[in-house]
CSV table of C-alpha atoms in Angstrom, one decimal:
chain,number,residue,atom,x,y,z
A,878,MET,CA,-12.6,-11.0,32.6
A,879,GLU,CA,-12.7,-8.8,29.4
A,880,LYS,CA,-12.9,-5.0,29.6
A,881,ASP,CA,-16.3,-3.5,29.4
A,882,SER,CA,-17.1,-1.1,26.6
A,883,LEU,CA,-19.9,1.5,26.5
A,884,ILE,CA,-21.2,1.6,22.9
A,885,ARG,CA,-24.6,3.2,22.1
A,886,GLY,CA,-25.6,3.2,25.7
A,887,ASP,CA,-25.4,-0.6,26.1
A,888,ILE,CA,-22.7,-2.2,28.2
A,889,MET,CA,-20.9,-4.7,26.0
A,890,ILE,CA,-18.0,-7.0,26.7
A,891,GLU,CA,-15.6,-7.7,23.8
A,892,LEU,CA,-15.0,-11.4,23.3
A,893,LYS,CA,-11.3,-11.1,22.3
A,894,LYS,CA,-10.9,-14.8,21.6
A,895,LEU,CA,-13.3,-14.4,18.6
A,896,ARG,CA,-11.3,-11.6,17.0
A,897,LYS,CA,-10.3,-11.9,13.4
A,898,PRO,CA,-8.2,-9.5,11.3
A,899,ARG,CA,-11.4,-7.5,10.3
A,900,GLU,CA,-13.9,-8.5,13.0
A,901,LYS,CA,-14.8,-7.7,16.7
A,902,HIS,CA,-17.4,-9.6,18.6
A,903,PHE,CA,-19.2,-8.4,21.7
A,904,LEU,CA,-21.5,-9.9,24.3
A,905,LYS,CA,-24.3,-7.5,25.2
A,906,SER,CA,-25.9,-7.1,28.6
A,907,ASP,CA,-29.1,-8.8,27.3
A,908,LYS,CA,-26.9,-11.9,26.6
A,909,THR,CA,-27.0,-11.5,22.8
A,910,MET,CA,-23.9,-11.3,20.7
A,911,ILE,CA,-23.0,-8.6,18.1
A,912,ALA,CA,-20.2,-8.6,15.5
A,913,TYR,CA,-18.6,-5.6,13.8
A,914,VAL,CA,-17.0,-6.3,10.4
A,915,TYR,CA,-14.6,-3.7,8.9
A,916,ASP,CA,-13.4,-3.0,5.4
A,917,TYR,CA,-9.7,-3.1,6.5
A,918,ASP,CA,-7.6,-4.9,9.1
A,919,ILE,CA,-8.2,-3.7,12.6
A,920,HIS,CA,-6.2,-6.5,14.3
A,921,TYR,CA,-2.9,-8.2,13.7
A,922,LEU,CA,-1.6,-11.6,15.0
A,923,LYS,CA,1.0,-11.4,17.7
A,924,ASP,CA,2.1,-14.5,19.7
A,925,GLY,CA,-1.0,-16.4,18.6
A,926,LYS,CA,-3.5,-13.6,19.6
A,927,TYR,CA,-5.1,-10.8,17.7
A,928,GLU,CA,-4.0,-7.4,19.0
A,929,GLU,CA,-5.6,-4.0,18.2
A,930,ILE,CA,-4.0,-2.1,15.4
A,931,ASP,CA,-3.3,1.5,16.4
A,932,ASN,CA,-1.6,3.6,13.8
A,933,THR,CA,-1.7,6.7,15.9
A,934,LEU,CA,1.6,8.5,15.2
A,935,LEU,CA,3.6,9.1,18.4
A,936,ASP,CA,6.3,11.7,18.6
A,937,ARG,CA,9.5,9.9,19.7
A,938,ASN,CA,12.9,11.6,19.5
A,939,ASN,CA,12.1,13.8,16.5
A,940,LYS,CA,10.4,10.9,14.7
A,941,LEU,CA,6.7,10.0,14.3
A,942,ILE,CA,6.2,6.2,14.8
A,943,ASN,CA,2.9,4.2,14.6
A,944,LYS,CA,1.9,3.0,18.0
A,945,ASN,CA,0.8,-0.7,17.6
A,946,ASN,CA,1.0,-2.9,14.4
A,947,PHE,CA,2.9,-5.9,13.1
A,948,PHE,CA,5.2,-3.4,11.3
A,949,LYS,CA,6.7,-0.1,12.5
A,950,THR,CA,6.5,3.0,10.2
A,951,THR,CA,8.8,5.9,11.0
A,952,PHE,CA,8.6,9.4,9.6
A,953,LEU,CA,11.4,11.7,10.4
A,954,LYS,CA,10.5,15.2,11.4
A,955,ASP,CA,13.9,16.7,10.7
A,956,LYS,CA,13.5,19.1,7.8
A,957,GLU,CA,17.1,18.6,6.7
A,958,THR,CA,16.9,14.8,6.1
A,959,ARG,CA,15.8,13.3,2.8
A,960,GLU,CA,14.5,10.1,4.3
A,961,LEU,CA,10.7,10.0,3.7
A,962,VAL,CA,9.7,6.8,5.4
A,963,ASP,CA,11.2,3.8,7.1
A,964,VAL,CA,9.1,0.6,7.4
A,965,THR,CA,10.4,-2.2,9.6
A,966,LYS,CA,9.0,-5.7,10.1
A,967,ASP,CA,10.7,-8.7,11.7
A,968,ASP,CA,14.1,-7.0,11.6
A,969,HIS,CA,13.8,-6.2,7.9
A,970,TYR,CA,13.7,-2.6,6.8
A,971,PHE,CA,12.6,-0.7,3.8
A,972,LYS,CA,13.6,3.0,3.7
A,973,MET,CA,12.8,5.5,1.0
A,974,PHE,CA,14.7,8.7,0.3
A,975,LEU,CA,13.7,11.4,-2.2
A,976,ASN,CA,16.6,12.6,-4.4
A,977,THR,CA,16.2,16.3,-3.7
A,978,ASP,CA,17.4,18.9,-1.3
A,979,LYS,CA,14.0,20.6,-0.8
A,980,ASN,CA,12.4,21.1,2.6
A,981,LYS,CA,9.7,18.8,3.9
A,982,ASN,CA,7.8,18.5,7.1
A,983,ALA,CA,6.1,15.8,9.2
A,984,VAL,CA,4.2,13.2,7.3
A,985,LYS,CA,3.1,15.5,4.5
A,986,TYR,CA,6.2,16.7,2.8
A,987,ILE,CA,5.4,20.1,1.2
A,988,GLU,CA,7.2,21.3,-1.9
A,989,VAL,CA,9.7,18.4,-2.1
A,990,LEU,CA,10.1,19.6,-5.7
A,991,SER,CA,8.5,22.5,-7.3
A,992,ASP,CA,4.7,22.1,-7.2
A,993,ILE,CA,5.0,18.5,-5.7
A,994,ASP,CA,3.9,17.4,-2.2
A,995,ILE,CA,4.2,13.8,-0.9
A,996,GLU,CA,1.9,12.3,1.7
A,997,TYR,CA,2.0,9.0,3.7
A,998,ASP,CA,-0.9,7.4,5.5
A,999,VAL,CA,-0.7,4.2,7.5
A,1000,ILE,CA,-4.1,2.6,7.0
A,1001,GLY,CA,-4.8,-0.8,8.6
A,1002,THR,CA,-1.9,-3.0,7.5
A,1003,LYS,CA,-0.9,-0.8,4.6
A,1004,LEU,CA,1.3,2.2,4.0
A,1005,LYS,CA,-0.2,4.5,1.3
A,1006,GLU,CA,1.9,7.0,-0.6
A,1007,ALA,CA,0.4,9.9,-2.5
A,1008,ILE,CA,2.5,12.1,-4.7
A,1009,ILE,CA,0.6,15.3,-5.4
A,1010,LEU,CA,1.4,17.2,-8.6
A,1011,LYS,CA,-0.1,20.7,-8.1
A,1012,ASN,CA,0.5,22.1,-11.5
A,1013,LYS,CA,0.0,20.1,-14.7
A,1014,GLU,CA,2.3,22.5,-16.6
A,1015,THR,CA,5.3,21.5,-14.4
A,1016,VAL,CA,4.7,17.7,-14.2
A,1017,PRO,CA,8.0,15.9,-14.4
A,1018,GLN,CA,8.4,12.9,-16.7
A,1019,GLU,CA,9.8,10.8,-13.8
A,1020,LEU,CA,10.7,11.0,-10.1
A,1021,SER,CA,13.8,9.4,-8.8
A,1022,PHE,CA,14.0,7.8,-5.3
A,1023,THR,CA,16.8,6.0,-3.5
A,1024,ILE,CA,15.7,2.9,-1.6
A,1025,LYS,CA,17.9,1.3,1.1
A,1026,THR,CA,16.8,-2.2,2.3
A,1027,ASP,CA,18.3,-5.6,3.3
A,1028,LEU,CA,15.7,-7.3,1.1
A,1029,ASP,CA,15.4,-8.1,-2.6
A,1030,LEU,CA,13.1,-6.2,-5.0
A,1031,ASP,CA,11.4,-7.8,-8.0
A,1032,ILE,CA,9.0,-6.1,-10.5
A,1033,LEU,CA,6.2,-8.4,-11.8
A,1034,PRO,CA,4.5,-8.0,-15.2
A,1035,THR,CA,1.4,-6.7,-13.2
A,1036,LYS,CA,3.6,-3.7,-12.2
A,1037,GLU,CA,3.6,-4.8,-8.6
A,1038,VAL,CA,7.0,-4.8,-6.8
A,1039,LEU,CA,7.7,-7.7,-4.4
A,1040,VAL,CA,10.0,-7.0,-1.5
A,1041,LYS,CA,11.4,-10.4,-0.6
A,1042,LYS,CA,13.9,-12.3,1.5
A,1043,GLY,CA,14.6,-15.4,-0.5
A,1044,ASN,CA,11.2,-16.8,-1.5
A,1045,ASP,CA,9.4,-15.0,1.4
A,1046,ILE,CA,7.4,-11.9,0.4
A,1047,ILE,CA,7.8,-9.3,3.2
A,1048,TYR,CA,6.0,-6.4,1.5
A,1049,THR,CA,4.2,-5.8,-1.7
A,1050,ILE,CA,4.2,-2.5,-3.5
A,1051,THR,CA,1.0,-2.2,-5.5
A,1052,PRO,CA,1.1,-0.8,-9.1
A,1053,PRO,CA,1.1,2.9,-9.3
A,1054,PHE,CA,-1.8,4.9,-10.7
A,1055,MET,CA,-2.9,8.5,-11.1
A,1056,THR,CA,-6.1,10.4,-10.7
A,1057,ASP,CA,-6.7,14.0,-11.6
A,1058,ALA,CA,-8.6,16.8,-9.8
A,1059,ILE,CA,-11.9,15.6,-11.3
A,1060,GLY,CA,-11.3,11.9,-10.7
A,1061,ASN,CA,-10.0,10.6,-14.1
A,1062,TYR,CA,-8.0,7.5,-13.5
A,1063,ASN,CA,-4.8,6.5,-15.4
A,1064,SER,CA,-2.6,3.4,-14.7
A,1065,ASN,CA,-0.2,4.0,-17.6
A,1066,ILE,CA,2.7,4.7,-15.2
A,1067,TYR,CA,5.2,2.2,-13.9
A,1068,TYR,CA,8.2,1.6,-11.6
A,1069,GLU,CA,11.8,1.1,-12.8
A,1070,LEU,CA,14.5,-0.3,-10.5
């Protein structure tokens, strides 16, 4: 029997067999069915069944690790390390280090360089990175990162970076873009490997 949920005062039973990456279905107490559709993935496939995505960051041995997803994202809390993020999927890893000796904390790394913060968000099945330039007068021409991985990296003409094992795409890094404080958009930036 499925677990009962109390939503909007009505007892509903989730029909887990009907789950899809972005859908939940419930049987209401009046015997009608209701579906919720989301803009992002809320489930991931594990052993043939859709499991709940839970990107709550748990504190484990001086690390913050997302709770339940098809990949593990780890943020180190140690202020002395330069490792920003570690994403692991199916025994493959992708680690990124900022080439600096500045302090940082938790998932928002404050002042990693003068007037620059870096934030990471795990949203659905994606990891979002935001590099925040706080002073337009001190904006650097480039930022240099060290990446350690057991996978291959390939930049496409679309500015996407494919992270692959042979012909299998493990991760995709979307093209970079910038927005300013008033929302102006600029995609005239790129990655170099």
